[in-house]
Coordinates of C-alpha atoms in Angstrom, one line a residue:
Chain A
M905 CA 53.0 1.9 -185.0
L906 CA 54.4 4.7 -186.9
N907 CA 52.7 8.0 -186.8
S908 CA 51.4 9.6 -190.0
Y909 CA 54.4 12.0 -190.3
T910 CA 56.9 9.2 -190.2
R911 CA 54.9 7.1 -192.6
N912 CA 54.7 10.1 -195.0
L913 CA 58.4 10.7 -194.7
C914 CA 59.2 7.1 -195.4
G915 CA 56.9 7.2 -198.4
W916 CA 58.7 10.3 -199.8
L917 CA 62.1 8.7 -199.2
A918 CA 61.0 5.5 -200.9
G919 CA 59.7 7.5 -203.9
L920 CA 63.0 9.4 -204.1
L921 CA 65.0 6.2 -204.0
A922 CA 62.8 4.7 -206.6
A923 CA 63.3 7.7 -208.8
L924 CA 67.1 7.6 -208.3
N925 CA 67.1 3.9 -209.0
G926 CA 65.2 4.5 -212.1
A927 CA 67.6 7.2 -213.3
I928 CA 70.6 5.1 -212.5
A929 CA 69.1 1.9 -214.0
S930 CA 68.2 3.7 -217.2
D931 CA 71.9 4.8 -217.5
V932 CA 72.9 1.2 -217.8
L933 CA 72.3 0.9 -221.5
P934 CA 73.9 -1.5 -223.9
P935 CA 77.4 -0.6 -225.1
A936 CA 78.0 0.9 -228.5
D937 CA 79.3 -1.3 -231.3
A938 CA 82.6 -3.0 -231.3
A939 CA 84.5 0.0 -232.5
T940 CA 84.3 1.6 -229.1
S941 CA 85.1 -1.5 -227.1
R942 CA 88.8 -0.7 -227.0
C943 CA 88.2 2.7 -225.5
L944 CA 85.7 1.3 -223.1
V945 CA 88.3 -0.9 -221.5
C946 CA 89.4 2.1 -219.5
H947 CA 86.7 4.7 -219.9
E948 CA 83.8 2.4 -219.0
T949 CA 85.0 2.6 -215.4
Q950 CA 86.9 5.9 -215.4
H951 CA 84.1 8.0 -216.9
P952 CA 80.9 6.0 -216.5
A953 CA 78.6 9.0 -216.6
A954 CA 80.1 10.3 -219.9
V955 CA 79.9 6.8 -221.5
N956 CA 76.4 6.1 -220.4
G957 CA 75.3 9.7 -221.3
L958 CA 76.6 9.2 -224.8
R959 CA 74.9 5.8 -225.2
Q960 CA 71.6 7.5 -224.5
S961 CA 72.2 10.4 -226.8
R962 CA 71.1 10.9 -230.4
H963 CA 74.6 10.3 -231.6
A964 CA 74.6 6.8 -230.2
G965 CA 71.6 6.0 -232.5
L966 CA 73.6 6.8 -235.6
V967 CA 74.5 3.2 -236.4
T968 CA 74.6 3.7 -240.1
A969 CA 77.6 4.9 -242.1
P970 CA 78.7 7.5 -242.9
A971 CA 78.0 8.8 -239.4
P972 CA 81.4 8.9 -237.6
F973 CA 80.1 7.2 -234.6
A974 CA 78.7 4.3 -236.6
A975 CA 81.9 4.0 -238.7
S976 CA 84.5 4.2 -236.0
G977 CA 82.8 4.8 -232.6
C978 CA 84.8 7.1 -230.3
T979 CA 87.6 7.7 -232.8
G980 CA 85.1 9.2 -235.2
C981 CA 85.2 12.4 -233.2
H982 CA 88.3 12.0 -231.0
G983 CA 90.6 10.8 -233.8
D984 CA 92.6 7.6 -234.1
S985 CA 94.7 8.5 -231.1
E986 CA 97.3 5.9 -231.6
A987 CA 99.6 7.5 -229.1
H988 CA 96.9 7.6 -226.6
M989 CA 96.2 3.9 -227.1
R990 CA 99.8 2.9 -226.4
P991 CA 100.8 2.3 -222.7
P992 CA 102.9 5.2 -221.4
A993 CA 106.5 4.7 -220.7
T994 CA 107.4 4.3 -217.0
G995 CA 107.1 7.5 -215.1
Q996 CA 105.3 9.3 -218.0
L997 CA 101.7 10.3 -218.5
R998 CA 99.6 8.7 -221.2
A999 CA 99.4 10.8 -224.3
A1000 CA 96.2 12.7 -224.8
A1001 CA 93.7 11.7 -227.5
D1002 CA 94.1 13.3 -230.8
E1003 CA 91.1 15.5 -230.1
T1004 CA 90.2 16.2 -226.6
F1005 CA 87.8 19.1 -227.3
R1006 CA 89.4 20.9 -224.4
S1007 CA 92.1 23.1 -225.8
N1008 CA 91.7 26.8 -225.9
S1009 CA 94.0 28.1 -228.7
L1010 CA 92.1 29.7 -231.5
A1011 CA 93.4 27.2 -234.1
E1012 CA 92.3 24.4 -231.8
I1013 CA 88.8 25.8 -231.5
S1014 CA 88.5 26.0 -235.2
R1015 CA 89.7 22.4 -235.6
R1016 CA 87.3 21.2 -232.9
N1017 CA 84.4 22.9 -234.7
D1018 CA 85.4 21.4 -238.0
R1019 CA 84.8 18.0 -236.4
C1020 CA 81.2 18.8 -235.8
L1021 CA 80.7 20.8 -239.0
A1022 CA 81.8 17.9 -241.1
C1023 CA 78.3 16.5 -240.4
H1024 CA 76.3 19.5 -239.3
Q1025 CA 77.3 22.2 -241.7
S1026 CA 74.5 21.6 -244.1
E1027 CA 71.8 21.6 -241.4
S1028 CA 71.3 24.0 -238.6
A1029 CA 74.8 25.4 -238.9
R1030 CA 74.5 26.6 -242.5
H1031 CA 75.3 30.2 -241.5
W1032 CA 78.0 29.3 -239.0
S1033 CA 80.9 30.7 -240.9
G1034 CA 81.2 34.4 -240.1
S1035 CA 78.5 34.3 -237.4
R1036 CA 78.9 36.2 -234.2
H1037 CA 79.7 33.0 -232.2
D1038 CA 82.2 31.9 -234.9
L1039 CA 84.0 35.2 -234.9
G1040 CA 83.9 35.1 -231.1
N1041 CA 85.8 31.8 -231.1
V1042 CA 83.0 29.9 -229.5
A1043 CA 83.4 26.1 -229.8
C1044 CA 80.5 23.9 -230.5
N1045 CA 81.0 22.0 -227.2
D1046 CA 81.1 25.3 -225.3
C1047 CA 77.3 25.1 -225.6
H1048 CA 76.6 21.5 -226.6
R1049 CA 77.1 18.4 -224.5
I1050 CA 77.7 15.4 -226.5
H1051 CA 78.2 12.9 -223.7
A1052 CA 74.7 13.5 -222.2
A1053 CA 71.4 11.8 -222.7
T1054 CA 69.8 15.2 -223.2
D1055 CA 71.9 18.1 -224.4
P1056 CA 71.0 20.9 -222.0
V1057 CA 71.0 23.6 -224.7
M1058 CA 68.6 21.5 -226.8
A1059 CA 66.1 21.2 -224.0
R1060 CA 63.6 23.9 -223.6
E1061 CA 63.8 24.0 -219.8
S1062 CA 67.6 24.4 -219.7
E1063 CA 68.5 26.2 -222.9
N1064 CA 68.3 29.7 -221.5
A1065 CA 70.6 28.8 -218.6
V1066 CA 73.3 27.8 -221.1
C1067 CA 73.0 31.1 -223.0
F1068 CA 72.9 33.1 -219.8
S1069 CA 76.1 31.6 -218.6
C1070 CA 77.9 33.9 -221.1
H1071 CA 75.2 36.6 -221.8
Q1072 CA 75.0 38.0 -218.3
Q1073 CA 73.5 41.4 -219.4
Q1074 CA 70.6 39.6 -221.0
R1075 CA 70.2 37.4 -218.0
T1076 CA 70.0 40.5 -215.8
D1077 CA 67.4 42.1 -218.1
S1078 CA 65.4 38.9 -218.0
L1079 CA 65.0 39.2 -214.3
K1080 CA 63.4 42.7 -214.6
P1081 CA 59.7 43.1 -213.9
Y1082 CA 58.6 43.4 -217.5
T1083 CA 60.2 40.8 -219.8
H1084 CA 59.5 38.0 -222.1
P1085 CA 58.8 34.8 -220.2
L1086 CA 62.4 33.6 -220.4
Q1087 CA 62.9 32.9 -216.7
Q1088 CA 59.6 31.0 -216.6
G1089 CA 60.7 28.6 -219.2
E1090 CA 57.9 29.6 -221.5
M1091 CA 60.2 31.0 -224.1
T1092 CA 63.7 30.2 -225.2
C1093 CA 66.5 32.4 -226.6
S1094 CA 66.4 30.5 -229.8
A1095 CA 62.8 31.5 -230.4
C1096 CA 64.3 34.8 -231.6
H1097 CA 68.0 34.1 -232.2
N1098 CA 69.8 31.6 -234.2
P1099 CA 73.0 30.9 -232.3
H1100 CA 74.5 29.4 -235.4
G1101 CA 74.2 32.6 -237.3
S1102 CA 71.8 34.4 -239.6
F1103 CA 71.7 37.2 -242.1
N1104 CA 70.2 39.6 -239.5
T1105 CA 71.6 41.7 -236.7
A1106 CA 72.1 39.9 -233.4
S1107 CA 71.6 36.6 -235.2
L1108 CA 67.8 37.1 -235.3
H1109 CA 65.7 34.7 -237.2
G1110 CA 63.9 37.2 -239.4
S1111 CA 65.5 38.9 -242.3
Q1112 CA 64.7 42.3 -240.8
P1113 CA 64.7 43.4 -237.2
T1114 CA 60.9 43.7 -237.0
E1115 CA 60.2 40.4 -238.7
T1116 CA 61.3 38.4 -235.8
C1117 CA 58.9 40.2 -233.5
Y1118 CA 56.0 39.9 -235.9
R1119 CA 56.2 36.2 -235.7
C1120 CA 54.4 36.3 -232.4
H1121 CA 53.1 39.9 -232.4
A1122 CA 51.4 39.8 -235.8
E1123 CA 48.8 42.4 -234.8
K1124 CA 51.6 45.0 -234.8
R1125 CA 52.6 44.1 -238.4
G1126 CA 49.9 45.9 -240.3
P1127 CA 49.8 47.1 -243.0
F1128 CA 48.2 50.2 -241.5
L1129 CA 46.7 53.1 -243.1
W1130 CA 48.5 55.3 -240.6
E1131 CA 51.8 53.9 -239.5
H1132 CA 54.0 54.8 -236.6
P1133 CA 57.4 54.7 -238.4
P1134 CA 59.4 53.0 -235.6
V1135 CA 57.0 50.1 -235.8
R1136 CA 58.0 49.5 -239.3
E1137 CA 61.7 50.3 -238.7
D1138 CA 62.7 48.5 -235.6
C1139 CA 60.7 47.5 -232.5
A1140 CA 63.9 48.1 -230.4
V1141 CA 63.5 51.8 -231.0
C1142 CA 61.0 51.8 -228.1
H1143 CA 61.2 48.4 -226.6
Q1144 CA 63.9 46.5 -224.7
A1145 CA 63.3 43.0 -225.7
H1146 CA 65.2 41.3 -223.0
G1147 CA 63.5 43.1 -220.2
S1148 CA 62.9 46.5 -218.6
V1149 CA 61.7 48.1 -215.5
H1150 CA 59.1 50.0 -217.5
V1151 CA 55.6 48.7 -218.5
G1152 CA 55.6 47.1 -221.9
M1153 CA 59.3 46.6 -221.8
L1154 CA 59.7 50.2 -222.9
K1155 CA 63.2 51.7 -222.8
Q1156 CA 62.0 54.7 -220.9
R1157 CA 58.8 55.6 -219.0
G1158 CA 56.2 57.4 -220.9
P1159 CA 55.7 60.3 -221.7
W1160 CA 59.4 60.8 -221.7
L1161 CA 60.0 58.0 -224.1
C1162 CA 57.7 59.6 -226.6
Q1163 CA 59.2 63.0 -226.0
Q1164 CA 62.6 61.8 -227.1
C1165 CA 61.2 62.2 -230.6
H1166 CA 58.0 64.3 -230.1
L1167 CA 58.5 67.8 -228.8
S1168 CA 55.9 70.0 -230.3
Q1169 CA 53.8 73.0 -229.5
Y1170 CA 50.9 72.4 -227.1
H1171 CA 52.4 69.0 -226.5
P1172 CA 55.0 71.0 -224.7
S1173 CA 58.3 71.6 -226.4
T1174 CA 59.9 70.9 -223.0
A1175 CA 59.9 67.7 -221.2
Y1176 CA 57.0 67.0 -218.9
S1177 CA 57.7 67.4 -215.2
G1178 CA 56.3 66.2 -212.0
T1179 CA 53.7 69.0 -212.0
G1180 CA 51.3 66.7 -213.7
L1181 CA 51.0 64.3 -210.8
P1182 CA 48.0 63.9 -208.5
P1183 CA 46.2 65.6 -206.9
T1184 CA 46.1 67.7 -210.1
P1185 CA 47.0 65.0 -212.6
S1186 CA 47.7 65.6 -216.2
S1187 CA 46.4 63.1 -218.7
S1188 CA 49.8 63.3 -220.4
V1189 CA 51.6 62.0 -217.4
V1190 CA 49.4 59.6 -215.4
G1191 CA 47.6 56.4 -216.5
K1192 CA 48.9 55.4 -219.9
N1193 CA 50.2 59.0 -220.4
C1194 CA 50.6 59.6 -224.2
L1195 CA 48.7 56.5 -224.9
N1196 CA 45.7 57.9 -223.1
C1197 CA 44.9 59.6 -226.4
H1198 CA 47.2 57.8 -228.9
A1199 CA 45.8 54.4 -228.0
Q1200 CA 46.6 52.8 -231.4
I1201 CA 50.3 53.7 -231.2
H1202 CA 51.4 50.7 -233.3
G1203 CA 49.3 51.9 -236.2
S1204 CA 45.7 52.7 -237.1
N1205 CA 43.4 51.8 -239.9
H1206 CA 40.7 54.4 -238.9
P1207 CA 40.2 57.0 -241.6
S1208 CA 40.8 59.7 -239.0
G1209 CA 43.6 57.8 -237.2
I1210 CA 46.5 59.9 -238.5
R1211 CA 47.6 60.6 -234.9
Q1212 CA 47.0 57.0 -233.9
I1213 CA 44.2 58.2 -231.6
R1214 CA 41.5 55.8 -232.8
Chain B
M1234 CA 37.6 50.5 -214.5
K1235 CA 39.1 51.0 -211.1
A1236 CA 41.6 49.1 -209.1
K1237 CA 40.2 46.3 -207.0
E1238 CA 41.5 46.6 -203.5
A1239 CA 42.7 43.2 -202.3
G1240 CA 41.9 40.6 -204.8
V1241 CA 45.0 38.8 -205.8
M1242 CA 47.4 41.1 -204.0
L1243 CA 50.4 39.1 -202.7
T1244 CA 50.6 39.2 -199.0
L1245 CA 52.8 36.3 -198.0
R1246 CA 55.5 35.0 -200.3
V1247 CA 56.1 31.7 -198.6
V1248 CA 55.7 28.9 -201.0
A1249 CA 55.6 25.3 -199.8
L1250 CA 56.3 23.6 -203.1
L1251 CA 55.8 20.0 -202.3
A1252 CA 56.6 18.7 -205.7
A1253 CA 56.0 15.1 -205.5
Y1254 CA 58.3 13.7 -208.0
G1255 CA 57.9 10.4 -206.3
S1256 CA 57.2 8.5 -209.4
C1257 CA 60.0 9.5 -211.7
L1258 CA 60.1 6.0 -212.9
P1259 CA 61.3 4.7 -216.2
V1260 CA 58.1 4.2 -217.9
I1261 CA 57.5 0.8 -219.6
S1262 CA 61.1 0.1 -218.7
A1263 CA 61.6 -3.6 -219.3
A1264 CA 64.0 -5.8 -217.6
E1265 CA 67.5 -4.6 -217.1
P1266 CA 69.2 -4.5 -220.5
D1267 CA 71.5 -7.2 -221.4
A1268 CA 75.1 -5.9 -221.3
Q1269 CA 75.8 -7.6 -224.6
E1270 CA 73.0 -6.1 -226.5
S1271 CA 74.0 -3.8 -229.2
A1272 CA 72.8 -0.2 -229.5
T1273 CA 69.7 -1.5 -231.2
D1274 CA 67.8 -1.8 -228.0
E1275 CA 64.3 -0.6 -228.9
T1276 CA 62.7 -0.5 -225.4
P1277 CA 60.6 2.7 -225.0
R1278 CA 62.2 4.8 -222.3
G1279 CA 61.2 7.9 -220.5
D1280 CA 60.0 9.6 -217.3
L1281 CA 56.7 10.3 -215.8
A1282 CA 56.4 12.8 -213.1
V1283 CA 53.1 12.8 -211.1
G1284 CA 52.6 14.7 -208.0
F1285 CA 51.3 17.9 -206.5
G1286 CA 52.4 21.3 -205.4
Y1287 CA 51.1 23.6 -202.8
F1288 CA 50.9 27.3 -202.5
S1289 CA 50.4 28.8 -199.1
D1290 CA 49.1 32.0 -200.6
D1291 CA 48.0 33.5 -203.9
M1292 CA 51.1 33.6 -206.1
L1293 CA 50.9 36.7 -208.3
G1294 CA 54.5 36.5 -209.5
Y1295 CA 54.4 32.8 -210.2
G1296 CA 51.1 33.0 -212.0
R1297 CA 52.1 35.8 -214.3
Y1298 CA 53.0 33.3 -217.0
A1299 CA 51.9 30.1 -215.3
G1300 CA 48.3 31.1 -214.7
P1301 CA 46.4 32.8 -211.9
E1302 CA 47.6 30.3 -209.4
S1303 CA 45.8 30.8 -206.1
A1304 CA 46.5 29.4 -202.7
G1305 CA 46.1 25.6 -202.5
F1306 CA 47.2 22.5 -204.2
F1307 CA 47.9 22.1 -207.9
P1308 CA 48.8 19.0 -209.9
V1309 CA 52.2 18.2 -211.3
L1310 CA 52.2 16.1 -214.5
D1311 CA 55.1 15.8 -216.8
L1312 CA 55.9 13.1 -219.3
E1313 CA 58.8 12.2 -221.6
L1314 CA 58.8 9.1 -223.6
H1315 CA 61.0 8.1 -226.5
Q1316 CA 61.9 5.0 -228.4
S1317 CA 64.7 4.3 -230.9
M1318 CA 63.8 2.0 -233.7
H1319 CA 66.1 0.2 -236.1
R1320 CA 64.4 -1.1 -239.1
D1321 CA 65.6 -3.9 -241.3
D1322 CA 67.6 -1.6 -243.5
A1323 CA 69.4 -0.4 -240.4
I1324 CA 68.4 3.2 -240.8
P1325 CA 67.8 4.4 -237.2
A1326 CA 64.6 6.1 -236.4
Y1327 CA 63.0 7.4 -233.2
W1328 CA 59.9 8.8 -231.8
Y1329 CA 59.6 11.2 -228.9
L1330 CA 56.6 12.2 -226.8
Y1331 CA 56.6 15.0 -224.3
A1332 CA 54.1 16.8 -222.1
R1333 CA 55.1 19.4 -219.5
D1334 CA 53.3 21.4 -216.8
L1335 CA 49.9 19.8 -217.6
G1336 CA 48.7 20.8 -214.2
L1337 CA 49.3 24.5 -214.8
H1338 CA 47.5 26.9 -217.1
S1339 CA 50.7 27.3 -219.2
R1340 CA 51.4 23.8 -220.6
E1341 CA 52.8 22.2 -223.6
A1342 CA 52.8 18.8 -225.3
G1343 CA 54.1 17.4 -228.6
A1344 CA 55.5 14.5 -230.5
E1345 CA 58.3 13.9 -233.0
W1346 CA 59.1 11.1 -235.3
A1347 CA 62.3 11.0 -237.3
V1348 CA 64.6 8.9 -239.4
Q1349 CA 67.9 10.2 -238.4
G1350 CA 69.7 12.1 -241.1
S1351 CA 66.7 11.8 -243.5
S1352 CA 63.3 13.0 -242.4
R1353 CA 61.5 14.4 -239.5
L1354 CA 57.9 15.1 -238.5
T1355 CA 56.9 17.2 -235.5
L1356 CA 53.7 18.2 -233.8
D1357 CA 53.7 20.7 -231.0
Y1358 CA 51.1 22.4 -228.9
D1359 CA 51.8 25.2 -226.5
E1360 CA 49.5 27.2 -224.3
T1361 CA 50.8 30.2 -222.5
I1362 CA 48.9 32.6 -220.3
R1363 CA 49.9 36.1 -219.5
S1364 CA 48.2 37.6 -216.5
T1365 CA 48.8 41.1 -215.4
G1366 CA 47.8 40.1 -211.9
I1367 CA 45.9 43.4 -211.6
G1368 CA 42.5 43.0 -210.0
A1369 CA 40.1 45.3 -211.9
Q1370 CA 36.4 46.1 -212.3
S1371 CA 34.5 47.5 -215.2
P1372 CA 30.9 48.2 -216.2
F1373 CA 31.4 46.8 -219.7
T1374 CA 30.0 43.4 -220.3
G1375 CA 30.2 40.8 -223.1
N1376 CA 32.6 38.3 -224.6
S1377 CA 33.9 39.6 -227.9
Y1378 CA 31.6 42.7 -227.9
F1379 CA 32.0 44.8 -224.8
R1380 CA 29.0 47.2 -224.2
L1381 CA 27.8 49.3 -221.4
P1382 CA 24.7 48.0 -219.7
E1383 CA 21.3 49.2 -220.9
S1384 CA 20.6 51.0 -217.6
W1385 CA 23.8 53.0 -218.1
Q1386 CA 23.6 56.7 -217.2
A1387 CA 26.1 58.8 -219.1
G1388 CA 27.9 61.6 -217.4
A1389 CA 30.8 64.0 -217.6
N1390 CA 32.5 62.4 -214.6
T1391 CA 32.1 59.3 -212.5
A1392 CA 29.9 61.1 -210.0
A1393 CA 27.3 61.7 -212.7
M1394 CA 27.5 58.1 -213.8
T1395 CA 24.8 57.0 -211.4
A1396 CA 24.7 53.3 -212.6
L1397 CA 28.4 52.9 -212.2
S1398 CA 28.6 51.3 -208.8
D1399 CA 25.9 48.8 -209.5
S1400 CA 27.2 47.7 -212.8
L1401 CA 30.8 47.1 -211.9
H1402 CA 32.0 43.5 -212.1
D1403 CA 35.4 41.8 -212.0
V1404 CA 37.6 41.8 -215.1
R1405 CA 40.6 39.5 -215.5
L1406 CA 43.3 41.3 -217.5
E1407 CA 45.0 38.3 -219.0
T1408 CA 45.6 36.9 -222.5
T1409 CA 46.2 33.3 -223.5
R1410 CA 48.2 32.1 -226.5
R1411 CA 47.5 28.7 -228.0
K1412 CA 50.0 27.5 -230.6
L1413 CA 49.7 24.4 -232.8
A1414 CA 52.6 23.7 -235.0
L1415 CA 53.2 21.0 -237.6
G1416 CA 56.6 20.6 -239.1
F1417 CA 58.5 18.4 -241.5
S1418 CA 61.9 18.2 -243.0
W1419 CA 63.2 15.8 -245.6
R1420 CA 66.7 15.3 -246.9
A1421 CA 65.9 14.1 -250.4
S1422 CA 69.6 13.7 -251.5
E1423 CA 73.0 14.8 -250.4
Q1424 CA 72.3 18.2 -251.9
W1425 CA 68.6 18.8 -251.6
R1426 CA 66.7 19.4 -248.5
F1427 CA 63.0 20.3 -248.1
S1428 CA 61.3 21.6 -244.9
G1429 CA 58.2 23.3 -243.9
E1430 CA 56.1 24.4 -241.0
Y1431 CA 52.5 25.3 -240.4
L1432 CA 51.9 27.3 -237.2
R1433 CA 48.5 28.4 -236.1
E1434 CA 48.4 30.8 -233.1
Q1435 CA 45.3 32.1 -231.3
K1436 CA 45.5 34.9 -228.8
R1437 CA 42.5 35.6 -226.7
G1438 CA 41.7 37.5 -223.6
Q1439 CA 41.5 41.0 -222.4
R1440 CA 44.0 43.8 -221.8
S1441 CA 43.6 47.4 -220.7
F1442 CA 43.7 50.4 -222.9
A1443 CA 42.8 54.1 -222.4
G1444 CA 40.0 56.1 -223.9
V1445 CA 39.3 59.8 -223.8
V1446 CA 35.9 60.7 -222.5
G1447 CA 36.2 64.5 -222.5
S1448 CA 38.5 67.5 -222.4
T1449 CA 38.8 70.5 -220.2
G1450 CA 41.0 73.4 -221.4
G1451 CA 42.9 71.1 -223.7
N1452 CA 43.6 68.6 -220.9
S1453 CA 41.8 65.4 -221.9
R1454 CA 40.1 63.2 -219.4
A1455 CA 40.8 59.5 -220.0
V1456 CA 39.6 56.3 -218.5
M1457 CA 41.1 52.9 -218.5
L1458 CA 38.9 50.3 -220.3
P1459 CA 39.1 46.6 -220.9
E1460 CA 39.8 45.7 -224.5
P1461 CA 38.8 42.3 -225.9
I1462 CA 41.6 40.4 -227.7
D1463 CA 40.9 37.7 -230.3
Y1464 CA 43.6 37.1 -232.9
L1465 CA 44.3 34.2 -235.1
T1466 CA 47.6 34.0 -237.0
D1467 CA 48.5 31.3 -239.6
N1468 CA 52.1 31.0 -240.6
I1469 CA 53.3 28.8 -243.3
R1470 CA 57.0 28.3 -244.2
L1471 CA 58.2 26.1 -247.0
S1472 CA 61.8 25.8 -248.1
A1473 CA 63.6 23.9 -250.7
A1474 CA 67.3 24.2 -250.1
H1475 CA 70.1 23.4 -252.4
D1476 CA 72.0 26.2 -250.9
G1477 CA 69.1 28.2 -249.5
V1478 CA 65.9 29.0 -251.3
G1479 CA 62.7 29.4 -249.4
V1480 CA 59.2 30.9 -249.3
R1481 CA 57.3 32.0 -246.3
G1482 CA 53.7 33.2 -245.8
S1483 CA 51.8 34.5 -243.0
K1484 CA 48.1 35.4 -242.5
F1485 CA 46.8 37.4 -239.6
V1486 CA 43.1 37.5 -238.9
P1487 CA 41.8 39.7 -236.1
S1488 CA 38.3 38.7 -235.1
D1489 CA 35.5 41.2 -235.2
C1490 CA 35.7 42.1 -231.5
H1491 CA 35.3 45.6 -230.2
L1492 CA 34.3 47.8 -227.4
S1493 CA 31.5 50.3 -227.8
A1494 CA 29.3 52.4 -225.5

């Protein structure tokens, strides 16, 4: 008789094997149409993961012309590749396909992207030309995986990892204590940014810097009777959107953040110091510091709210 | 409001996450596909993950956006299901269902139906919790209207507020966002495309803010108070694009919630 630990372990292993079997079995999908059969003579066995991944992808469902995959299968993206199809001479390597999507010269990157943009220009990549990624010589398949059942950058749980592989500063910020829930998978980079380009700075979705933030933080939008000008101008004046070590993703701890603009009489014209700490705390330094009084800092609709204090 | 001493403070960070993805099985997966079938296989495919996880202690960090997950078991339930359909006129279509993290306080689900290259309908629901993890107490009571208890004794400082100790109760400083989005896109011709989205977002919960209760020699005395949050935002976006024309509208409705003495 097996003890309970062994039985549990066997159960877990059986479940794991069943899961793996399911994953593998679901890869064995029917081949694409006849246009690809010539390529599959070799690649079916040499690159089974890539072939099966493509078969489960959205591209494989495009069985109607003028979709390149429907019209000519693999050669729709990789080119006719006549030289690649011919057997190599003795002692020589087989010629590469016309388009391997692997070269690194700038001209090659542009040509690679043209393959994709031939179909996708009018959709999500409408603003690609001249975008930050375009000018940075980023190729479409630097981010996208075509030969995969699920393109990682198109899946919510894996999109941020693809972006962070290049944007290390933003990744670092996202690991700070106060941040948007990027690491938790509750928010993606594309919630704010359009990687294919936009009219806004940093490829933000909104037409103005604040408009992107207002999409989720509509309570800060106003209109207010008494506005705090940075709220209307750019949230990034005070906030560090990718993450900060300060509460509220502020760029600096209060009251010193506020004092970068506000140095006035009685609210001392010199920066606050540590003298306001307990046991004789100053309400300008502890708690919510400036916001102890100016609680409606994003704007006030109170008739007497000119200082955002109510 | 004063800090609660122990409450949800994290003491041990060992997590025994026994995610039981034992049944990552291809749902409704029929018999193994015939190798000679064309790409018109219309078998629904997907994955179902059912299991449980276990926290050996309260998980403040994990629960910040996942919910106030406390020590013990929690369910794991994820679903992905999709089907490609090829109608008589051979235009490929598909539908897609997903549900993630249904066992947690932050969860999402949705559906999509599309005719590739032509039209698409989407329905998405997302619920995200944001918990400060700060255990707090306050004498204010109520749901949308926070008031001090009738027996409240006002005073210039907490020592003079004789009813303070008896009226303190736990306050959870957390907000929950619930989003429901409906979207469509339609490619009417080679040149014209139409798309739109309706998004309703509700944000409810409590957060802390400060209030001044007095002043001594120009130095104000402030206390931290719970603030009720109840927002509703409707966003509508419609666009007709030949080469980019669109309209967008948004309506923000804060509910009549407030705090008063």
